Each structure stands twice: as structure tokens, then as C-alpha cells.
XYZ file of N, CA and C in Angstrom:
453
model
N -34.905 16.844 4.130
C -34.100 16.423 2.990
C -32.628 16.706 3.294
N -31.789 15.739 3.128
C -30.368 15.947 3.430
C -29.655 16.595 2.246
N -28.465 17.061 2.485
C -27.725 17.808 1.465
C -27.328 16.927 0.278
N -27.165 15.624 0.491
C -26.777 14.727 -0.592
C -27.855 14.595 -1.652
N -29.108 14.596 -1.253
C -30.174 14.420 -2.219
C -30.403 15.678 -3.060
N -29.916 16.823 -2.610
C -30.064 18.063 -3.361
C -28.990 18.238 -4.431
N -27.894 17.541 -4.318
C -26.775 17.737 -5.231
C -26.805 16.675 -6.339
N -27.129 17.078 -7.573
C -27.207 16.099 -8.668
C -25.839 15.557 -9.089
N -24.771 16.221 -8.706
C -23.432 15.806 -9.110
C -22.875 14.648 -8.281
N -23.571 14.302 -7.222
C -23.105 13.192 -6.397
C -23.217 11.862 -7.125
N -23.963 11.826 -8.197
C -24.075 10.597 -8.987
C -22.782 10.277 -9.723
N -21.900 11.239 -9.863
C -20.666 11.016 -10.619
C -19.434 10.922 -9.724
N -19.613 10.677 -8.446
C -18.458 10.615 -7.546
C -17.526 9.462 -7.896
N -18.066 8.343 -8.364
C -17.177 7.234 -8.741
C -16.373 7.590 -9.992
N -16.956 8.386 -10.874
C -16.216 8.862 -12.055
C -15.105 9.801 -11.606
N -15.418 10.664 -10.657
C -14.399 11.572 -10.125
C -13.291 10.793 -9.419
N -13.646 9.711 -8.749
C -12.640 8.850 -8.116
C -11.703 8.287 -9.180
N -12.255 7.786 -10.266
C -11.429 7.256 -11.357
C -10.519 8.333 -11.944
N -11.046 9.511 -12.126
C -10.253 10.619 -12.674
C -9.127 10.999 -11.722
N -9.433 11.050 -10.431
C -8.403 11.428 -9.449
C -7.259 10.425 -9.446
N -7.583 9.143 -9.602
C -6.540 8.109 -9.616
C -5.768 8.153 -10.928
N -6.490 8.228 -12.026
C -5.853 8.206 -13.347
C -4.904 9.386 -13.547
N -5.289 10.539 -13.044
C -4.496 11.752 -13.269
C -3.702 12.194 -12.038
N -3.547 11.297 -11.064
C -2.719 11.567 -9.899
C -3.143 12.862 -9.198
N -4.423 13.007 -8.970
C -4.946 14.214 -8.338
C -5.282 13.908 -6.876
N -4.267 14.047 -6.046
C -4.372 13.679 -4.639
C -5.412 14.517 -3.893
N -5.490 15.813 -4.209
C -6.443 16.681 -3.511
C -7.884 16.266 -3.786
N -8.191 15.927 -5.028
C -9.534 15.469 -5.369
C -9.842 14.151 -4.657
N -8.869 13.246 -4.638
C -9.063 11.975 -3.943
C -9.326 12.203 -2.455
N -8.562 13.073 -1.839
C -8.764 13.385 -0.417
C -10.153 13.966 -0.171
N -10.553 14.874 -1.031
C -11.882 15.489 -0.906
C -12.978 14.428 -0.986
N -12.871 13.544 -1.952
C -13.888 12.497 -2.112
C -13.925 11.566 -0.912
N -12.769 11.206 -0.407
C -12.710 10.287 0.739
C -13.289 10.935 1.990
N -12.950 12.172 2.216
C -13.395 12.847 3.441
C -14.864 13.251 3.369
N -15.298 13.788 2.237
C -16.647 14.360 2.152
C -17.703 13.462 1.513
N -17.288 12.487 0.720
C -18.273 11.674 -0.004
C -17.931 10.188 0.054
N -17.422 9.755 1.176
C -16.985 8.368 1.264
C -18.129 7.384 1.045
N -19.294 7.708 1.522
C -20.424 6.784 1.363
C -20.729 6.509 -0.115
N -20.432 7.458 -0.986
C -20.682 7.281 -2.420
C -19.622 6.433 -3.101
N -18.421 6.390 -2.531
C -17.315 5.661 -3.170
C -16.849 4.467 -2.349
N -17.551 4.176 -1.289
C -17.142 3.122 -0.353
C -16.906 1.782 -1.048
N -17.781 1.403 -1.960
C -17.626 0.122 -2.651
C -16.414 0.116 -3.573
N -16.107 1.248 -4.157
C -15.019 1.335 -5.136
C -13.646 1.459 -4.509
N -13.563 2.055 -3.338
C -12.255 2.409 -2.775
C -11.407 1.177 -2.475
N -12.005 0.120 -1.954
C -11.236 -1.098 -1.658
C -10.755 -1.756 -2.951
N -11.613 -1.803 -3.957
C -11.228 -2.400 -5.239
C -10.123 -1.606 -5.928
N -10.088 -0.320 -5.724
C -9.117 0.537 -6.408
C -7.915 0.888 -5.542
N -7.810 0.258 -4.394
C -6.739 0.584 -3.458
C -5.355 0.357 -4.059
N -5.173 -0.719 -4.786
C -3.854 -0.991 -5.377
C -3.499 0.081 -6.399
N -4.481 0.556 -7.157
C -4.231 1.645 -8.117
C -3.875 2.929 -7.383
N -4.532 3.168 -6.263
C -4.216 4.367 -5.473
C -2.777 4.301 -4.983
N -2.376 3.143 -4.475
C -1.007 2.983 -3.968
C 0.009 3.255 -5.069
N -0.222 2.721 -6.264
C 0.749 2.860 -7.350
C 0.673 4.198 -8.086
N -0.491 4.791 -8.181
C -0.638 5.966 -9.045
C -0.654 7.314 -8.330
N -1.087 7.347 -7.090
C -1.158 8.623 -6.375
C 0.163 8.844 -5.648
N 0.862 9.880 -6.045
C 2.166 10.182 -5.432
C 1.994 10.589 -3.973
N 2.877 10.077 -3.142
C 2.912 10.420 -1.719
C 1.523 10.336 -1.064
N 0.888 9.178 -1.197
C -0.479 9.014 -0.662
C -0.498 8.332 0.700
N 0.638 8.269 1.351
C 0.710 7.579 2.641
C -0.262 8.174 3.659
N -0.445 9.485 3.630
C -1.380 10.120 4.560
C -2.819 9.673 4.307
N -3.184 9.502 3.049
C -4.521 9.019 2.703
C -4.691 7.583 3.195
N -3.657 6.767 3.000
C -3.715 5.376 3.448
C -3.866 5.299 4.969
N -3.115 6.133 5.692
C -3.250 6.158 7.152
C -4.674 6.542 7.552
N -5.228 7.554 6.912
C -6.591 7.987 7.216
C -7.579 6.840 7.014
N -7.448 6.155 5.880
C -8.364 5.055 5.574
C -8.227 3.898 6.571
N -7.008 3.581 6.968
C -6.801 2.481 7.925
C -7.256 2.857 9.329
N -6.922 4.039 9.763
C -7.301 4.474 11.110
C -8.816 4.475 11.272
N -9.514 4.843 10.200
C -10.975 4.899 10.236
C -11.637 3.599 9.769
N -10.844 2.535 9.637
C -11.342 1.193 9.286
C -12.141 1.187 7.987
N -11.630 1.869 6.987
C -12.323 1.955 5.706
C -11.724 1.029 4.645
N -10.551 0.452 4.929
C -9.914 -0.471 3.990
C -9.314 -1.642 4.762
N -9.057 -2.715 4.049
C -8.284 -3.828 4.595
C -7.149 -4.117 3.612
N -6.049 -4.589 4.136
C -4.876 -4.849 3.312
C -4.738 -6.330 3.004
N -4.112 -6.622 1.858
C -3.780 -7.998 1.517
C -2.349 -8.028 0.974
N -1.929 -9.177 0.492
C -0.548 -9.373 0.030
C -0.174 -8.397 -1.094
N -1.076 -8.185 -2.044
C -0.789 -7.259 -3.156
C -0.554 -5.845 -2.648
N -1.333 -5.438 -1.661
C -1.173 -4.095 -1.109
C 0.177 -3.957 -0.407
N 0.543 -4.981 0.354
C 1.835 -4.942 1.050
C 2.985 -4.855 0.047
N 2.881 -5.591 -1.050
C 3.909 -5.518 -2.098
C 3.990 -4.115 -2.680
N 2.843 -3.520 -2.923
C 2.811 -2.156 -3.445
C 3.425 -1.151 -2.490
N 3.179 -1.339 -1.203
C 3.757 -0.440 -0.199
C 5.279 -0.514 -0.215
N 5.812 -1.728 -0.374
C 7.271 -1.892 -0.443
C 7.814 -1.201 -1.684
N 7.194 -1.464 -2.810
C 7.663 -0.903 -4.070
C 7.617 0.622 -4.077
N 6.572 1.191 -3.525
C 6.411 2.643 -3.543
C 7.147 3.332 -2.386
N 7.707 2.547 -1.471
C 8.494 3.134 -0.384
C 7.668 3.728 0.737
N 6.466 3.229 0.952
C 5.646 3.700 2.063
C 6.029 2.916 3.318
N 7.230 3.166 3.772
C 7.836 2.390 4.853
C 7.109 2.539 6.183
N 6.762 3.770 6.547
C 6.102 3.985 7.839
C 4.753 3.273 7.888
N 4.001 3.378 6.817
C 2.696 2.724 6.763
C 2.866 1.208 6.819
N 3.809 0.680 6.047
C 4.063 -0.763 6.033
C 4.425 -1.251 7.429
N 5.350 -0.565 8.091
C 5.819 -1.013 9.405
C 4.739 -0.889 10.474
N 3.824 0.043 10.306
C 2.719 0.189 11.266
C 1.715 -0.954 11.132
N 1.404 -1.360 9.892
C 0.308 -2.308 9.686
C 0.742 -3.716 9.291
N 1.988 -3.929 8.944
C 2.434 -5.283 8.601
C 2.229 -6.275 9.741
N 2.541 -5.921 10.985
C 2.351 -6.904 12.063
C 0.897 -7.380 12.196
N -0.057 -6.550 11.846
C -1.465 -6.917 11.935
C -1.816 -7.924 10.837
N -1.271 -7.697 9.631
C -1.611 -8.530 8.481
C -0.481 -9.481 8.117
N 0.346 -9.760 9.054
C 1.510 -10.616 8.836
C 1.093 -11.922 8.168
N 1.787 -12.268 7.114
C 1.419 -13.461 6.359
C 2.532 -14.490 6.415
N 2.200 -15.702 6.036
C 3.212 -16.748 5.940
C 4.048 -16.549 4.682
N 3.605 -15.672 3.839
C 4.290 -15.388 2.581
C 5.327 -14.272 2.745
N 5.864 -14.136 3.926
C 6.786 -13.034 4.176
C 8.053 -13.135 3.331
N 8.406 -14.335 2.883
C 9.621 -14.476 2.065
C 9.480 -13.777 0.713
N 8.297 -13.820 0.123
C 8.117 -13.107 -1.144
C 8.197 -11.594 -0.921
N 7.687 -11.129 0.210
C 7.814 -9.701 0.538
C 9.274 -9.347 0.818
N 9.967 -10.227 1.508
C 11.389 -10.005 1.790
C 12.193 -9.944 0.486
N 11.869 -10.838 -0.433
C 12.527 -10.838 -1.746
C 12.256 -9.527 -2.479
N 11.046 -9.035 -2.327
C 10.708 -7.769 -2.984
C 11.497 -6.604 -2.381
N 11.779 -6.652 -1.095
C 12.580 -5.581 -0.490
C 13.978 -5.560 -1.093
N 14.529 -6.736 -1.395
C 15.855 -6.761 -2.017
C 15.779 -6.324 -3.472
N 14.694 -6.674 -4.154
C 14.525 -6.258 -5.552
C 14.418 -4.746 -5.678
N 13.818 -4.105 -4.681
C 13.621 -2.650 -4.732
C 14.645 -1.890 -3.883
N 15.606 -2.613 -3.308
C 16.632 -2.005 -2.444
C 16.038 -1.227 -1.268
N 14.966 -1.753 -0.718
C 14.313 -1.108 0.418
C 14.889 -1.704 1.708
N 16.014 -1.154 2.134
C 16.715 -1.701 3.299
C 15.956 -1.493 4.606
N 15.200 -0.422 4.685
C 14.474 -0.139 5.923
C 13.447 -1.240 6.212
N 12.650 -1.589 5.221
C 11.659 -2.649 5.414
C 12.337 -4.011 5.500
N 13.416 -4.200 4.745
C 14.163 -5.461 4.820
C 14.622 -5.708 6.256
N 15.287 -4.741 6.870
C 15.772 -4.885 8.245
C 14.620 -5.095 9.225
N 13.537 -4.370 9.007
C 12.360 -4.501 9.868
C 11.783 -5.914 9.795
N 11.654 -6.435 8.584
C 11.081 -7.776 8.417
C 12.013 -8.862 8.957
N 13.307 -8.680 8.793
C 14.269 -9.641 9.353
C 14.133 -9.673 10.872
N 14.061 -8.505 11.469
C 13.937 -8.422 12.925
C 12.617 -9.051 13.394
N 11.550 -8.782 12.687
C 10.235 -9.282 13.071
C 10.098 -10.794 12.883
N 10.758 -11.334 11.862
C 10.625 -12.759 11.538
C 11.879 -13.566 11.848
N 12.744 -13.062 12.700
C 14.040 -13.704 12.907
C 13.934 -15.129 13.442
N 12.866 -15.465 14.122
C 12.705 -16.826 14.630
C 12.352 -17.807 13.512
N 11.748 -17.302 12.450
C 11.257 -18.173 11.380
C 12.194 -18.258 10.180
N 13.094 -17.306 10.026
C 13.944 -17.251 8.840
C 15.142 -18.182 9.002
N 15.368 -18.978 7.976
C 16.525 -19.872 7.981
C 17.595 -19.302 7.054
N 18.787 -19.853 7.130
C 19.851 -19.399 6.235
C 19.510 -19.721 4.782
N 18.799 -20.812 4.543
C 18.352 -21.141 3.185
C 17.395 -20.084 2.649
N 16.515 -19.605 3.521
C 15.581 -18.555 3.104
C 16.329 -17.303 2.670
N 17.325 -16.923 3.451
C 18.102 -15.736 3.102
C 18.892 -15.946 1.814
N 19.436 -17.134 1.634
C 20.172 -17.441 0.402
C 19.250 -17.316 -0.799
N 18.051 -17.879 -0.701
C 17.082 -17.783 -1.789
C 16.670 -16.337 -2.042
N 16.564 -15.563 -0.981
C 16.179 -14.159 -1.119
C 17.239 -13.371 -1.880
N 18.492 -13.573 -1.543
C 19.556 -12.806 -2.176
C 19.999 -13.360 -3.521
N 19.928 -14.654 -3.662
C 20.445 -15.269 -4.885
C 19.357 -15.989 -5.668
N 18.265 -15.295 -5.883
C 17.207 -15.880 -6.699
C 17.686 -15.923 -8.148
N 16.886 -16.445 -9.027
C 17.281 -16.625 -10.428
C 17.374 -15.319 -11.217
N 17.127 -14.215 -10.589
C 17.173 -12.920 -11.272
C 18.630 -12.477 -11.422
N 19.177 -12.633 -12.616
C 20.588 -12.299 -12.839
C 20.820 -10.799 -12.938
N 19.751 -10.030 -13.146
C 19.881 -8.587 -13.291
C 19.843 -7.862 -11.948
N 19.661 -8.605 -10.878
C 19.503 -7.983 -9.567
C 20.750 -7.182 -9.206
N 20.538 -5.925 -8.916
C 21.608 -5.011 -8.511
C 21.270 -4.492 -7.124
N 22.179 -4.621 -6.214
C 21.963 -4.134 -4.868
C 22.575 -2.756 -4.715
N 21.901 -1.925 -3.933
C 22.504 -0.637 -3.612
C 23.603 -0.888 -2.595
N 24.433 0.103 -2.362
C 25.539 -0.127 -1.430
C 25.041 -0.225 0.021
N 23.755 0.130 0.280
C 23.183 -0.061 1.610
C 23.066 -1.530 1.961
N 22.860 -2.378 0.933
C 22.780 -3.809 1.150
C 24.189 -4.345 1.220
């Protein structure tokens, strides 16, 4: 008999996952991912966007999940990474999941004043970006757009 079948509390690991995300409890989330991943495997991908937005400084958890091939990224996740400032993680994995929708991500870097990712994406996509694309990125219809002095 394995240790999992002896522990009656393993039935509530998905509830604990929800609690860890809702209450920004990074240590509990780490514990669940490392020790009980098989119990939360189905939920973790679905809740990844919530983890990105709600768990403070979770870049280390994201790296662990990606290195161990436990998650896959999509456009929403990349947007969340830009917004939350997970620059190192974004720059490591963006080339793998590079999309044709890079202009919307580029626009988001200007909306959030994330110059590090903006410069990285310009360098990476310099063959594809036109002056019209840059004009649209900087002068979109958002009249409230305020740039930091880094831009």
C-alpha cells in the first residue's frame, strides 16, 4: 500500500490548491506542486493564469513547472507574464511559444511600461516589425496611455 492511499486528506488537495491561489499562499502552492502534483495535475493548467496574477513573486514556481514539462503556455499566459513583470521567465520561454500575435504583446509592454520585454521583443522580431506596427503600438486609441521616462 502506498503512502497516498493511507492519507484521507489527499482528497482535498484541489481545495487546498484553490485556497493557496485565492489567499496568495505561495508556500502551500509550492508544497502541493512538489509533493502532490499527481492530485492537482488536471487543475494546475486550468488555474495557471490565476496563479500568475494572484501569487506574488511566483516566477520560481513557473520555472519549476516549465522545466519539468508540467504546463504549457498560451497567449493569455504571456500577457500575464508581461503585466506581472516576470521578465526572466518571459524571455526564456517566449521564443519557444512565439506567436504571430506579437504586436498585441508588444502593445501590452507599452501599456505596462515594461521596457525590458519591449526591447527584447523588438530585437527578436526586428525583421517582421514595420514602422506602421510601431506607430500603432505607441499611438493606439488609448488616450490615457502614459509612458514612463524609460520609454
